[in-house]
Amino acid sequence: KQLEQALTARTIAFENSPVSLWEEDLTEVKKYVDELRATGVSDLRRHFQRHRDAVRECWRRIRVRDCNEATWKLFGARSKAQIIGHFPNLFDADSNQTFEEGLLRIASGERGYETDVVVRALTGELRSVILRVSVVPGYEESWERVLVSMTDITERKRAEGALRESERRLRAVLDGAPIVVFAVDGDGTITSSEGAGLRAFGTEPGRNVGRN
């Protein structure tokens, strides 16, 4: 009964998590990697670089066992079956490189990895996510149970991009317009000196920072 309760609690936590969660079976991927090694492939990285079809074969061998509702929402799907049916078309070319690197790390004995990656929703929209992959303890030899989480950081990335663009435009104005902009701290020390107008005073942007 305790085991049954634990499984129920795990299911509830999995299904109701606000983060996209997947459970995958990489048994066939592990078998394929072992087969490569058995044929004399000692450097998987070099093999994958020379044989891109080997990476695609690993993708094809992944089996998605489960995913939660947050995953459907992330990819704009209506059901779990729709997600499973479109895998691995949910990932772009950069994701393939990320998958390859992660596969190499797990094959080298690491239990998991974390990285930023771009995924493609069913609508075609690209979403930026933090991808975390970990092999469930006890399944290191078979890769039968691998847990994957995706945290959507698309809005954060957009905000960062907008901030960089705003800074770029401001820099263009300061560098080109005949104006002077100073900022000082509470002690009267110059913390910023910008603007093309500084040249009229025989100095350059940034040169006076630190002076009082």
XYZ file of N, CA, C and O in Angstrom:
848
model
N 0.830 -1.209 0.000
C 0.000 0.000 0.000
C 0.869 1.266 0.000
O 0.546 2.256 -0.648
N 1.972 1.213 0.764
C 2.872 2.365 0.806
C 3.479 2.636 -0.570
O 3.619 3.789 -0.984
N 3.826 1.548 -1.268
C 4.372 1.689 -2.610
C 3.336 2.294 -3.540
O 3.640 3.174 -4.348
N 2.089 1.830 -3.399
C 1.001 2.351 -4.236
C 0.781 3.830 -3.973
O 0.594 4.624 -4.906
N 0.849 4.245 -2.716
C 0.675 5.649 -2.361
C 1.828 6.489 -2.915
O 1.619 7.606 -3.386
N 3.029 5.939 -2.829
C 4.205 6.655 -3.339
C 4.101 6.857 -4.846
O 4.419 7.934 -5.371
N 3.636 5.835 -5.553
C 3.485 5.934 -7.002
C 2.408 6.951 -7.373
O 2.559 7.708 -8.339
N 1.330 6.972 -6.581
C 0.258 7.936 -6.825
C 0.753 9.364 -6.617
O 0.468 10.258 -7.416
N 1.519 9.562 -5.541
C 2.068 10.884 -5.252
C 3.032 11.317 -6.354
O 3.037 12.481 -6.775
N 3.811 10.365 -6.843
C 4.769 10.672 -7.913
C 4.031 11.072 -9.179
O 4.407 12.027 -9.867
N 2.944 10.359 -9.490
C 2.147 10.660 -10.681
C 1.519 12.036 -10.583
O 1.527 12.814 -11.551
N 0.989 12.365 -9.409
C 0.362 13.670 -9.207
C 1.395 14.783 -9.371
O 1.144 15.795 -10.034
N 2.568 14.587 -8.765
C 3.627 15.600 -8.865
C 4.093 15.761 -10.308
O 4.323 16.876 -10.778
N 4.217 14.651 -11.020
C 4.665 14.666 -12.414
C 3.658 15.390 -13.293
O 4.012 16.296 -14.056
N 2.403 15.015 -13.187
C 1.375 15.562 -14.066
C 1.082 17.030 -13.792
O 0.731 17.779 -14.698
N 1.224 17.453 -12.532
C 0.832 18.809 -12.164
C 2.014 19.770 -12.055
O 1.821 20.938 -11.683
N 3.189 19.322 -12.380
C 4.349 20.205 -12.338
C 4.187 21.329 -13.351
O 3.767 21.098 -14.486
N 4.525 22.577 -12.978
C 4.441 23.686 -13.934
C 5.572 23.658 -14.959
O 5.557 24.413 -15.929
N 6.534 22.771 -14.729
C 7.679 22.618 -15.635
C 7.442 21.427 -16.552
O 6.898 20.403 -16.124
N 7.833 21.550 -17.802
C 7.710 20.441 -18.754
C 8.562 19.265 -18.303
O 9.774 19.398 -18.121
N 7.933 18.113 -18.103
C 8.633 16.907 -17.663
C 8.399 15.767 -18.647
O 7.288 15.589 -19.145
N 9.463 15.031 -18.913
C 9.402 13.873 -19.794
C 10.038 12.678 -19.096
O 10.967 12.828 -18.311
N 9.532 11.501 -19.422
C 10.246 10.271 -19.059
C 10.525 9.530 -20.358
O 9.603 9.246 -21.126
N 11.793 9.254 -20.597
C 12.193 8.626 -21.847
C 12.914 7.312 -21.594
O 13.530 7.107 -20.550
N 12.835 6.456 -22.576
C 13.520 5.158 -22.554
C 14.597 5.184 -23.639
O 14.289 5.259 -24.828
N 15.859 5.165 -23.216
C 16.972 5.199 -24.161
C 17.679 3.847 -24.264
O 18.852 3.760 -24.629
N 16.925 2.789 -23.946
C 17.508 1.444 -23.988
C 18.108 1.132 -25.353
O 19.242 0.639 -25.458
N 17.352 1.424 -26.409
C 17.825 1.103 -27.757
C 18.999 2.001 -28.169
O 19.856 1.587 -28.957
N 19.026 3.209 -27.631
C 20.175 4.096 -27.891
C 21.429 3.505 -27.260
O 22.498 3.459 -27.872
N 21.277 3.021 -26.022
C 22.410 2.406 -25.319
C 22.905 1.175 -26.068
O 24.120 0.960 -26.222
N 21.983 0.375 -26.563
C 22.367 -0.814 -27.322
C 23.136 -0.421 -28.581
O 24.134 -1.060 -28.934
N 22.683 0.628 -29.244
C 23.343 1.088 -30.472
C 24.758 1.578 -30.173
O 25.708 1.261 -30.911
N 24.903 2.341 -29.080
C 26.231 2.834 -28.679
C 27.144 1.658 -28.350
O 28.328 1.639 -28.735
N 26.610 0.664 -27.651
C 27.401 -0.527 -27.320
C 27.814 -1.278 -28.576
O 28.934 -1.816 -28.665
N 26.908 -1.328 -29.560
C 27.226 -2.000 -30.822
C 28.360 -1.284 -31.555
O 29.258 -1.916 -32.129
N 28.332 0.043 -31.540
C 29.396 0.817 -32.163
C 30.740 0.513 -31.502
O 31.755 0.297 -32.182
N 30.720 0.482 -30.192
C 31.958 0.198 -29.466
C 32.447 -1.219 -29.732
O 33.652 -1.470 -29.834
N 31.506 -2.144 -29.876
C 31.870 -3.539 -30.137
C 32.516 -3.713 -31.509
O 33.282 -4.664 -31.722
N 32.199 -2.808 -32.431
C 32.781 -2.897 -33.772
C 34.114 -2.155 -33.870
O 34.691 -2.045 -34.955
N 34.569 -1.618 -32.730
C 35.876 -0.969 -32.716
C 35.863 0.536 -32.624
O 36.922 1.171 -32.700
N 34.681 1.150 -32.472
C 34.601 2.608 -32.343
C 35.000 2.988 -30.923
O 34.267 2.724 -29.971
N 36.162 3.592 -30.784
C 36.658 3.979 -29.465
C 36.431 5.462 -29.177
O 36.383 5.880 -28.021
N 36.300 6.250 -30.234
C 36.074 7.688 -30.083
C 34.707 8.029 -30.664
O 34.554 8.274 -31.863
N 33.699 8.065 -29.789
C 32.331 8.324 -30.243
C 32.186 9.721 -30.844
O 31.472 9.897 -31.832
N 32.846 10.699 -30.256
C 32.742 12.066 -30.769
C 33.199 12.143 -32.225
O 32.525 12.699 -33.078
N 34.354 11.568 -32.496
C 34.877 11.588 -33.867
C 33.966 10.796 -34.801
O 33.725 11.208 -35.939
N 33.428 9.684 -34.302
C 32.543 8.861 -35.127
C 31.286 9.647 -35.495
O 30.849 9.632 -36.664
N 30.700 10.334 -34.525
C 29.488 11.117 -34.786
C 29.771 12.271 -35.739
O 28.923 12.628 -36.563
N 30.953 12.878 -35.618
C 31.309 13.983 -36.506
C 31.441 13.508 -37.953
O 31.085 14.232 -38.882
N 31.945 12.294 -38.126
C 32.159 11.757 -39.475
C 30.933 11.050 -40.026
O 30.781 10.918 -41.243
N 30.057 10.594 -39.131
C 28.875 9.836 -39.562
C 27.636 10.455 -38.920
O 27.161 9.996 -37.881
N 27.093 11.494 -39.551
C 25.939 12.187 -38.990
C 24.711 11.298 -38.933
O 23.804 11.507 -38.135
N 24.669 10.282 -39.791
C 23.545 9.358 -39.765
C 23.499 8.590 -38.454
O 22.424 8.137 -38.028
N 24.647 8.433 -37.790
C 24.695 7.718 -36.510
C 23.954 8.519 -35.433
O 23.267 7.947 -34.578
N 24.085 9.840 -35.482
C 23.363 10.694 -34.529
C 21.866 10.606 -34.784
O 21.062 10.491 -33.857
N 21.481 10.650 -36.073
C 20.052 10.542 -36.415
C 19.484 9.195 -35.985
O 18.327 9.106 -35.567
N 20.305 8.157 -36.082
C 19.848 6.828 -35.650
C 19.579 6.819 -34.148
O 18.603 6.215 -33.686
N 20.417 7.511 -33.386
C 20.191 7.601 -31.940
C 18.883 8.330 -31.647
O 18.114 7.914 -30.773
N 18.606 9.416 -32.373
C 17.340 10.131 -32.217
C 16.161 9.188 -32.453
O 15.187 9.173 -31.695
N 16.252 8.409 -33.529
C 15.139 7.516 -33.899
C 14.881 6.457 -32.836
O 13.760 5.945 -32.729
N 15.901 6.126 -32.070
C 15.764 5.045 -31.085
C 15.231 5.507 -29.724
O 14.982 4.688 -28.857
N 15.061 6.806 -29.554
C 14.506 7.306 -28.296
C 13.015 6.988 -28.238
O 12.281 7.204 -29.196
N 12.565 6.491 -27.096
C 11.132 6.232 -26.909
C 10.619 7.098 -25.763
O 11.124 7.013 -24.637
N 9.662 7.945 -26.067
C 9.051 8.795 -25.041
C 8.007 7.966 -24.304
O 7.013 7.542 -24.891
N 8.220 7.742 -23.035
C 7.291 6.942 -22.240
C 6.154 7.790 -21.688
O 5.015 7.327 -21.568
N 6.464 9.039 -21.341
C 5.426 9.874 -20.730
C 5.863 11.341 -20.800
O 7.050 11.646 -20.916
N 4.902 12.242 -20.742
C 5.170 13.670 -20.617
C 3.951 14.303 -19.966
O 2.840 13.784 -20.073
N 4.152 15.405 -19.272
C 3.040 15.997 -18.525
C 2.332 17.095 -19.308
O 2.717 17.450 -20.433
N 1.304 17.662 -18.677
C 0.476 18.662 -19.356
C 1.264 19.931 -19.671
O 1.006 20.598 -20.682
N 2.219 20.273 -18.804
C 3.039 21.459 -19.065
C 3.804 21.311 -20.373
O 4.081 22.303 -21.057
N 4.123 20.082 -20.733
C 4.808 19.821 -21.995
C 3.891 20.110 -23.173
O 4.312 20.690 -24.174
N 2.630 19.718 -23.051
C 1.673 19.995 -24.127
C 1.587 21.501 -24.359
O 1.610 21.964 -25.502
N 1.485 22.253 -23.250
C 1.338 23.704 -23.361
C 2.586 24.341 -23.964
O 2.492 25.260 -24.783
N 3.753 23.857 -23.563
C 5.006 24.404 -24.080
C 5.085 24.267 -25.593
O 5.535 25.188 -26.290
N 4.614 23.124 -26.102
C 4.715 22.853 -27.536
C 3.415 23.140 -28.293
O 3.326 22.877 -29.491
N 2.409 23.658 -27.598
C 1.157 23.985 -28.275
C 0.406 22.756 -28.758
O -0.284 22.816 -29.785
N 0.511 21.666 -28.018
C -0.161 20.424 -28.397
C -1.476 20.274 -27.634
O -1.715 20.939 -26.634
N -2.323 19.376 -28.131
C -3.613 19.124 -27.487
C -3.617 17.847 -26.667
O -4.537 17.613 -25.886
N -2.589 17.035 -26.846
C -2.559 15.764 -26.134
C -1.143 15.223 -26.057
O -0.244 15.662 -26.779
N -0.973 14.240 -25.201
C 0.307 13.557 -25.055
C 0.657 12.815 -26.346
O 1.815 12.802 -26.792
N -0.348 12.227 -26.953
C -0.124 11.471 -28.190
C 0.419 12.374 -29.293
O 1.243 11.946 -30.108
N -0.041 13.615 -29.307
C 0.424 14.553 -30.327
C 1.906 14.876 -30.129
O 2.663 14.983 -31.099
N 2.316 15.011 -28.881
C 3.730 15.263 -28.578
C 4.585 14.077 -29.019
O 5.594 14.231 -29.723
N 4.170 12.879 -28.612
C 4.931 11.674 -28.938
C 4.987 11.458 -30.447
O 6.019 11.059 -30.999
N 3.890 11.761 -31.119
C 3.835 11.551 -32.559
C 4.744 12.476 -33.350
O 5.183 12.124 -34.450
N 5.040 13.658 -32.808
C 5.876 14.628 -33.517
C 7.341 14.602 -33.066
O 8.161 15.327 -33.616
N 7.642 13.788 -32.084
C 9.031 13.683 -31.639
C 9.814 12.895 -32.694
O 9.325 11.905 -33.202
N 11.042 13.277 -33.113
C 11.848 14.391 -32.596
C 11.792 15.656 -33.445
O 12.725 16.451 -33.410
N 10.704 15.855 -34.216
C 10.599 17.048 -35.052
C 10.405 18.326 -34.238
O 10.330 19.418 -34.814
N 10.325 18.167 -32.913
C 10.160 19.322 -32.042
C 11.484 20.038 -31.799
O 11.521 21.069 -31.125
N 12.556 19.501 -32.337
C 13.881 20.039 -32.066
C 14.552 20.448 -33.372
O 14.432 19.764 -34.389
N 15.275 21.582 -33.328
C 15.920 22.085 -34.533
C 17.356 21.578 -34.643
O 17.796 20.736 -33.865
N 18.104 22.110 -35.633
C 19.463 21.637 -35.889
C 20.383 21.857 -34.692
O 21.218 21.006 -34.363
N 20.230 23.007 -34.015
C 21.054 23.271 -32.836
C 20.777 22.258 -31.737
O 21.667 21.871 -30.980
N 19.518 21.819 -31.644
C 19.154 20.818 -30.650
C 19.862 19.497 -30.929
O 20.205 18.759 -30.003
N 20.063 19.188 -32.210
C 20.772 17.960 -32.559
C 22.188 17.979 -32.003
O 22.688 16.967 -31.501
N 22.833 19.130 -32.090
C 24.184 19.248 -31.549
C 24.168 19.111 -30.033
O 25.060 18.483 -29.445
N 23.141 19.699 -29.401
C 23.005 19.588 -27.952
C 22.771 18.144 -27.545
O 23.352 17.649 -26.566
N 21.907 17.450 -28.283
C 21.636 16.040 -28.011
C 22.905 15.212 -28.144
O 23.193 14.349 -27.318
N 23.663 15.489 -29.191
C 24.906 14.758 -29.425
C 25.870 14.944 -28.262
O 26.454 13.975 -27.769
N 26.017 16.185 -27.815
C 26.932 16.464 -26.707
C 26.455 15.788 -25.432
O 27.247 15.208 -24.680
N 25.154 15.858 -25.175
C 24.608 15.210 -23.989
C 24.774 13.705 -24.030
O 25.096 13.070 -23.017
N 24.559 13.125 -25.212
C 24.717 11.682 -25.376
C 26.158 11.261 -25.093
O 26.405 10.245 -24.432
N 27.097 12.052 -25.567
C 28.508 11.754 -25.336
C 28.842 11.813 -23.849
O 29.611 10.982 -23.344
N 28.257 12.756 -23.158
C 28.534 12.895 -21.727
C 27.953 11.730 -20.931
O 28.591 11.200 -20.013
N 26.729 11.331 -21.285
C 26.133 10.182 -20.597
C 26.907 8.906 -20.920
O 27.135 8.063 -20.061
N 27.322 8.771 -22.186
C 28.081 7.583 -22.597
C 29.431 7.511 -21.895
O 29.996 6.424 -21.730
N 29.932 8.676 -21.468
C 31.226 8.692 -20.768
C 31.083 8.407 -19.280
O 32.079 8.331 -18.560
N 29.819 8.264 -18.820
C 29.604 7.902 -17.424
C 28.898 8.954 -16.589
O 28.537 8.687 -15.434
N 28.684 10.147 -17.149
C 27.954 11.168 -16.406
C 26.476 10.787 -16.313
O 25.925 10.202 -17.247
N 25.865 11.141 -15.184
C 24.459 10.781 -14.985
C 23.499 11.789 -15.592
O 22.311 11.491 -15.749
N 24.002 12.964 -15.939
C 23.101 13.954 -16.516
C 23.840 15.197 -16.956
O 25.057 15.307 -16.818
N 23.068 16.140 -17.494
C 23.646 17.400 -17.941
C 22.551 18.450 -18.027
O 21.357 18.146 -17.999
N 22.971 19.715 -18.135
C 22.045 20.846 -18.243
C 22.576 21.815 -19.279
O 23.777 22.090 -19.338
N 21.682 22.365 -20.098
C 22.098 23.305 -21.128
C 20.904 24.103 -21.620
O 19.752 23.738 -21.373
N 21.169 25.206 -22.302
C 20.112 25.975 -22.974
C 19.934 25.419 -24.378
O 20.914 25.069 -25.041
N 18.695 25.351 -24.831
C 18.425 24.812 -26.158
C 17.162 25.465 -26.711
O 16.350 26.009 -25.948
N 17.009 25.435 -28.022
C 15.815 25.975 -28.676
C 14.970 24.816 -29.194
O 15.496 23.906 -29.843
N 13.681 24.851 -28.873
C 12.759 23.816 -29.346
C 11.706 24.482 -30.229
O 11.519 25.699 -30.194
N 11.022 23.670 -31.020
C 10.031 24.193 -31.966
C 8.629 23.694 -31.598
O 8.379 22.493 -31.558
N 7.733 24.634 -31.314
C 6.349 24.274 -31.012
C 5.655 23.777 -32.280
O 6.149 23.972 -33.393
N 4.522 23.137 -32.110
C 3.788 22.614 -33.262
C 3.295 23.733 -34.175
O 3.028 23.504 -35.355
N 3.220 24.953 -33.627
C 2.821 26.116 -34.419
C 3.983 26.654 -35.258
O 3.801 27.546 -36.083
N 5.181 26.127 -34.997
C 6.377 26.622 -35.683
C 7.156 27.626 -34.859
O 8.280 27.987 -35.212
N 6.567 28.080 -33.758
C 7.233 29.061 -32.908
C 8.428 28.426 -32.206
O 8.354 27.290 -31.726
N 9.527 29.160 -32.140
C 10.724 28.689 -31.453
C 10.669 29.133 -29.992
O 10.346 30.275 -29.690
N 10.981 28.218 -29.090
C 10.969 28.506 -27.662
C 12.345 28.197 -27.077
O 12.937 27.156 -27.374
N 12.845 29.095 -26.254
C 14.119 28.879 -25.565
C 13.843 28.208 -24.225
O 12.980 28.663 -23.466
N 14.566 27.142 -23.933
C 14.344 26.417 -22.683
C 15.676 26.037 -22.048
O 16.705 25.946 -22.721
N 15.636 25.846 -20.727
C 16.751 25.225 -20.027
C 16.444 23.735 -19.981
O 15.439 23.319 -19.408
N 17.284 22.946 -20.609
C 17.085 21.496 -20.699
C 17.926 20.799 -19.646
O 19.137 21.032 -19.550
N 17.283 19.954 -18.848
C 17.992 19.144 -17.850
C 17.679 17.677 -18.113
O 16.502 17.303 -18.221
N 18.720 16.885 -18.236
C 18.576 15.455 -18.517
C 19.315 14.667 -17.447
O 20.472 14.987 -17.138
N 18.666 13.662 -16.894
C 19.333 12.842 -15.882
C 18.870 11.391 -15.985
O 17.687 11.110 -16.179
N 19.830 10.487 -15.873
C 19.527 9.064 -15.859
C 19.083 8.698 -14.449
O 19.751 9.042 -13.466
N 17.953 8.027 -14.322
C 17.428 7.645 -13.012
C 18.404 6.671 -12.343
O 18.882 5.731 -12.989
N 18.747 6.917 -11.067
C 19.650 6.010 -10.356
C 19.183 4.560 -10.452
O 17.995 4.267 -10.285
N 20.112 3.680 -10.750
C 19.791 2.266 -10.905
C 19.635 1.856 -12.356
O 19.556 0.665 -12.672
N 19.593 2.861 -13.252
C 19.409 2.577 -14.680
C 20.596 3.078 -15.515
O 20.481 3.259 -16.715
N 21.732 3.252 -14.839
C 22.909 3.765 -15.534
C 23.425 2.799 -16.597
O 24.012 3.235 -17.600
N 23.215 1.513 -16.401
C 23.731 0.521 -17.347
C 22.818 0.325 -18.555
O 23.275 -0.041 -19.637
N 21.536 0.591 -18.369
C 20.579 0.331 -19.454
C 20.022 1.594 -20.095
O 19.554 1.553 -21.234
N 20.032 2.728 -19.371
C 19.405 3.981 -19.798
C 17.904 3.800 -20.046
O 17.292 4.507 -20.836
N 17.321 2.854 -19.341
C 15.905 2.555 -19.556
C 14.990 3.665 -19.055
O 13.902 3.880 -19.602
N 15.442 4.382 -18.024
C 14.629 5.481 -17.506
C 15.485 6.745 -17.430
O 16.470 6.809 -16.689
N 15.103 7.711 -18.239
C 15.810 8.994 -18.280
C 14.778 10.100 -18.098
O 13.765 10.136 -18.805
N 15.017 10.978 -17.137
C 14.093 12.071 -16.870
C 14.605 13.354 -17.526
O 15.793 13.671 -17.451
N 13.681 14.062 -18.154
C 14.014 15.305 -18.861
C 13.080 16.406 -18.380
O 11.876 16.183 -18.245
N 13.638 17.578 -18.100
C 12.797 18.734 -17.763
C 13.172 19.888 -18.672
O 14.325 20.019 -19.092
N 12.181 20.721 -18.987
C 12.399 21.899 -19.819
C 11.737 23.092 -19.147
O 10.525 23.102 -18.941
N 12.551 24.076 -18.805
C 12.045 25.307 -18.203
C 12.028 26.393 -19.265
O 13.066 26.730 -19.838
N 10.849 26.935 -19.550
C 10.689 27.926 -20.613
C 11.303 29.267 -20.193
O 10.893 29.870 -19.200
N 12.305 29.729 -20.932
C 12.940 31.019 -20.648
C 12.824 31.952 -21.861
O 13.620 32.875 -22.015
N 11.826 31.690 -22.705
C 11.659 32.477 -23.927
C 11.494 33.961 -23.633
O 12.154 34.804 -24.260
N 10.624 34.302 -22.684
C 10.375 35.712 -22.382
C 11.624 36.366 -21.814
O 11.907 37.539 -22.097
N 12.372 35.624 -20.995
C 13.609 36.180 -20.442
C 14.609 36.472 -21.549
O 15.256 37.517 -21.567
N 14.718 35.534 -22.509
C 15.630 35.729 -23.634
C 15.203 36.928 -24.472
O 16.045 37.709 -24.945
N 13.896 37.086 -24.674
C 13.398 38.221 -25.446
C 13.702 39.527 -24.735
O 14.082 40.520 -25.367
N 13.515 39.533 -23.409
C 13.794 40.748 -22.636
C 15.278 41.093 -22.706
O 15.648 42.266 -22.836
N 16.130 40.064 -22.617
C 17.571 40.288 -22.707
C 17.940 40.828 -24.080
O 18.776 41.725 -24.206
N 17.301 40.285 -25.119
C 17.563 40.758 -26.470
C 17.107 42.202 -26.659
O 17.806 43.004 -27.288
N 15.932 42.539 -26.089
C 15.413 43.909 -26.200
C 16.324 44.885 -25.461
O 16.553 46.004 -25.923
N 16.848 44.440 -24.307
C 17.754 45.295 -23.538
C 19.048 45.549 -24.310
O 19.547 46.678 -24.364
N 19.581 44.506 -24.922
C 20.804 44.676 -25.715
C 20.574 45.623 -26.889
O 21.431 46.461 -27.202
N 19.423 45.508 -27.540
C 19.116 46.384 -28.663
C 18.962 47.830 -28.197
O 19.420 48.772 -28.860
N 18.312 48.010 -27.027
C 18.144 49.343 -26.476
C 19.501 49.960 -26.138
O 19.743 51.148 -26.420
N 20.383 49.150 -25.558
C 21.728 49.636 -25.219
C 22.506 49.977 -26.490
O 23.269 50.955 -26.508
N 22.312 49.178 -27.527
C 23.012 49.433 -28.793
C 22.560 50.768 -29.387
O 23.393 51.571 -29.853
N 21.247 51.012 -29.359
C 20.725 52.263 -29.916
C 21.189 53.460 -29.097
O 21.534 54.515 -29.656
N 21.181 53.307 -27.772
C 21.640 54.390 -26.912
C 23.114 54.677 -27.168
O 23.523 55.848 -27.244
N 23.900 53.640 -27.326
C 25.318 53.805 -27.613
C 25.516 54.541 -28.930
O 26.396 55.408 -29.035
N 24.706 54.212 -29.932
C 24.818 54.878 -31.233
C 24.514 56.364 -31.108
O 25.176 57.212 -31.724
N 23.517 56.713 -30.277
C 23.169 58.124 -30.068
C 24.290 58.845 -29.346
O 24.719 59.939 -29.738
N 24.788 58.233 -28.269
C 25.844 58.869 -27.467
C 27.129 59.045 -28.263
O 27.838 60.037 -28.102
N 27.420 58.061 -29.114
C 28.662 58.131 -29.887
C 28.589 59.119 -31.045
O 29.612 59.598 -31.519
N 27.363 59.406 -31.493
C 27.236 60.260 -32.675
C 26.738 61.658 -32.417
O 27.009 62.575 -33.204
N 25.996 61.865 -31.330
C 25.401 63.181 -31.079
C 26.367 64.069 -30.290
O 27.114 63.584 -29.441
N 26.357 65.390 -30.546
C 27.253 66.324 -29.827
C 26.728 66.642 -28.434
O 26.409 67.792 -28.107
N 26.603 65.629 -27.599
C 26.094 65.811 -26.240
C 27.088 65.244 -25.241
O 28.007 64.509 -25.606
N 26.890 65.615 -23.982
C 27.737 65.108 -22.898
C 26.827 64.567 -21.809
O 25.881 65.250 -21.383
N 27.098 63.345 -21.354
C 26.319 62.725 -20.284
C 27.279 62.260 -19.202
O 28.198 61.477 -19.467
N 27.086 62.780 -17.973
C 27.903 62.382 -16.833
C 27.019 61.717 -15.784
O 25.841 62.055 -15.649
N 27.604 60.781 -15.043
C 26.935 60.205 -13.871
C 27.956 60.192 -12.745
O 29.130 59.867 -12.967
N 27.519 60.581 -11.531
C 28.420 60.602 -10.379
C 27.770 59.866 -9.218
O 26.534 59.773 -9.136
N 28.603 59.345 -8.319
C 28.061 58.666 -7.145
C 27.908 59.655 -6.002
O 28.096 60.871 -6.171
N 27.583 59.165 -4.819
C 27.336 60.038 -3.672
C 28.540 60.831 -3.221
O 28.398 61.873 -2.555
N 29.728 60.368 -3.552
C 30.951 61.067 -3.163
C 31.417 62.049 -4.226
O 32.479 62.678 -4.081
N 30.656 62.139 -5.306
C 31.041 63.052 -6.370
C 32.020 62.469 -7.361
O 32.560 63.178 -8.207
N 32.233 61.155 -7.280
C 33.145 60.492 -8.210
C 32.409 60.156 -9.503
O 31.293 59.632 -9.469
N 33.037 60.477 -10.629
C 32.419 60.214 -11.923
C 32.373 58.710 -12.178
O 33.401 58.028 -12.139
N 31.178 58.184 -12.424
C 31.016 56.748 -12.695
C 30.748 56.473 -14.163
O 30.837 55.346 -14.618
N 30.414 57.530 -14.916
C 30.162 57.364 -16.343
C 30.344 58.699 -17.043
O 29.937 59.736 -16.516
N 31.001 58.677 -18.186
C 31.121 59.891 -19.007
C 31.000 59.464 -20.459
O 31.831 58.727 -20.969
N 29.923 59.896 -21.088
C 29.614 59.457 -22.441
C 29.235 60.650 -23.320
O 28.888 61.717 -22.827
N 29.258 60.410 -24.611
C 28.793 61.418 -25.557
C 29.914 61.977 -26.410
O 31.016 62.246 -25.928
N 29.589 62.165 -27.707
C 30.582 62.698 -28.636
C 30.977 64.125 -28.283
O 32.054 64.602 -28.670
N 30.124 64.833 -27.529
C 30.422 66.208 -27.151
C 31.646 66.345 -26.271
O 32.209 67.435 -26.136
N 32.078 65.254 -25.639
C 33.266 65.297 -24.787
C 34.502 65.699 -25.570
O 35.448 66.279 -25.013
N 34.503 65.392 -26.856
C 35.686 65.703 -27.668
C 35.903 67.211 -27.784
O 37.033 67.670 -27.987
N 34.838 67.972 -27.647
C 34.971 69.430 -27.686
C 35.724 69.953 -26.473
O 36.250 71.081 -26.490
N 35.789 69.125 -25.422
C 36.508 69.499 -24.207
C 37.878 68.822 -24.130
O 38.526 68.813 -23.096
N 38.271 68.221 -25.252
C 39.590 67.599 -25.306
C 39.693 66.275 -24.596
O 40.786 65.864 -24.179
N 38.583 65.563 -24.443
C 38.616 64.259 -23.786
C 37.763 63.277 -24.570
O 37.146 63.635 -25.579
N 37.738 62.033 -24.125
C 37.012 60.972 -24.813
C 36.020 60.307 -23.869
O 36.200 60.354 -22.643
N 34.976 59.673 -24.406
C 34.020 58.946 -23.557
C 34.726 57.921 -22.679
O 35.588 57.171 -23.136
N 34.388 57.943 -21.381
C 34.952 56.973 -20.462
C 36.253 57.375 -19.826
O 36.658 56.790 -18.801
N 36.919 58.379 -20.338
C 38.258 58.723 -19.858
C 38.227 59.308 -18.445
O 39.182 59.154 -17.673
N 37.145 59.975 -18.093
C 37.089 60.669 -16.798
C 36.494 59.819 -15.670
O 36.357 60.317 -14.544
N 36.137 58.596 -15.971
C 35.542 57.733 -14.942
C 36.544 57.508 -13.802
O 37.728 57.240 -14.044
N 36.071 57.685 -12.571
C 36.925 57.505 -11.397
C 37.465 58.797 -10.842
O 37.981 58.829 -9.720
N 37.325 59.871 -11.606
C 37.797 61.160 -11.112
C 36.748 61.810 -10.209
O 35.571 61.552 -10.334
N 37.211 62.671 -9.368
C 36.320 63.355 -8.443
C 36.239 64.828 -8.798
O 37.267 65.450 -9.036
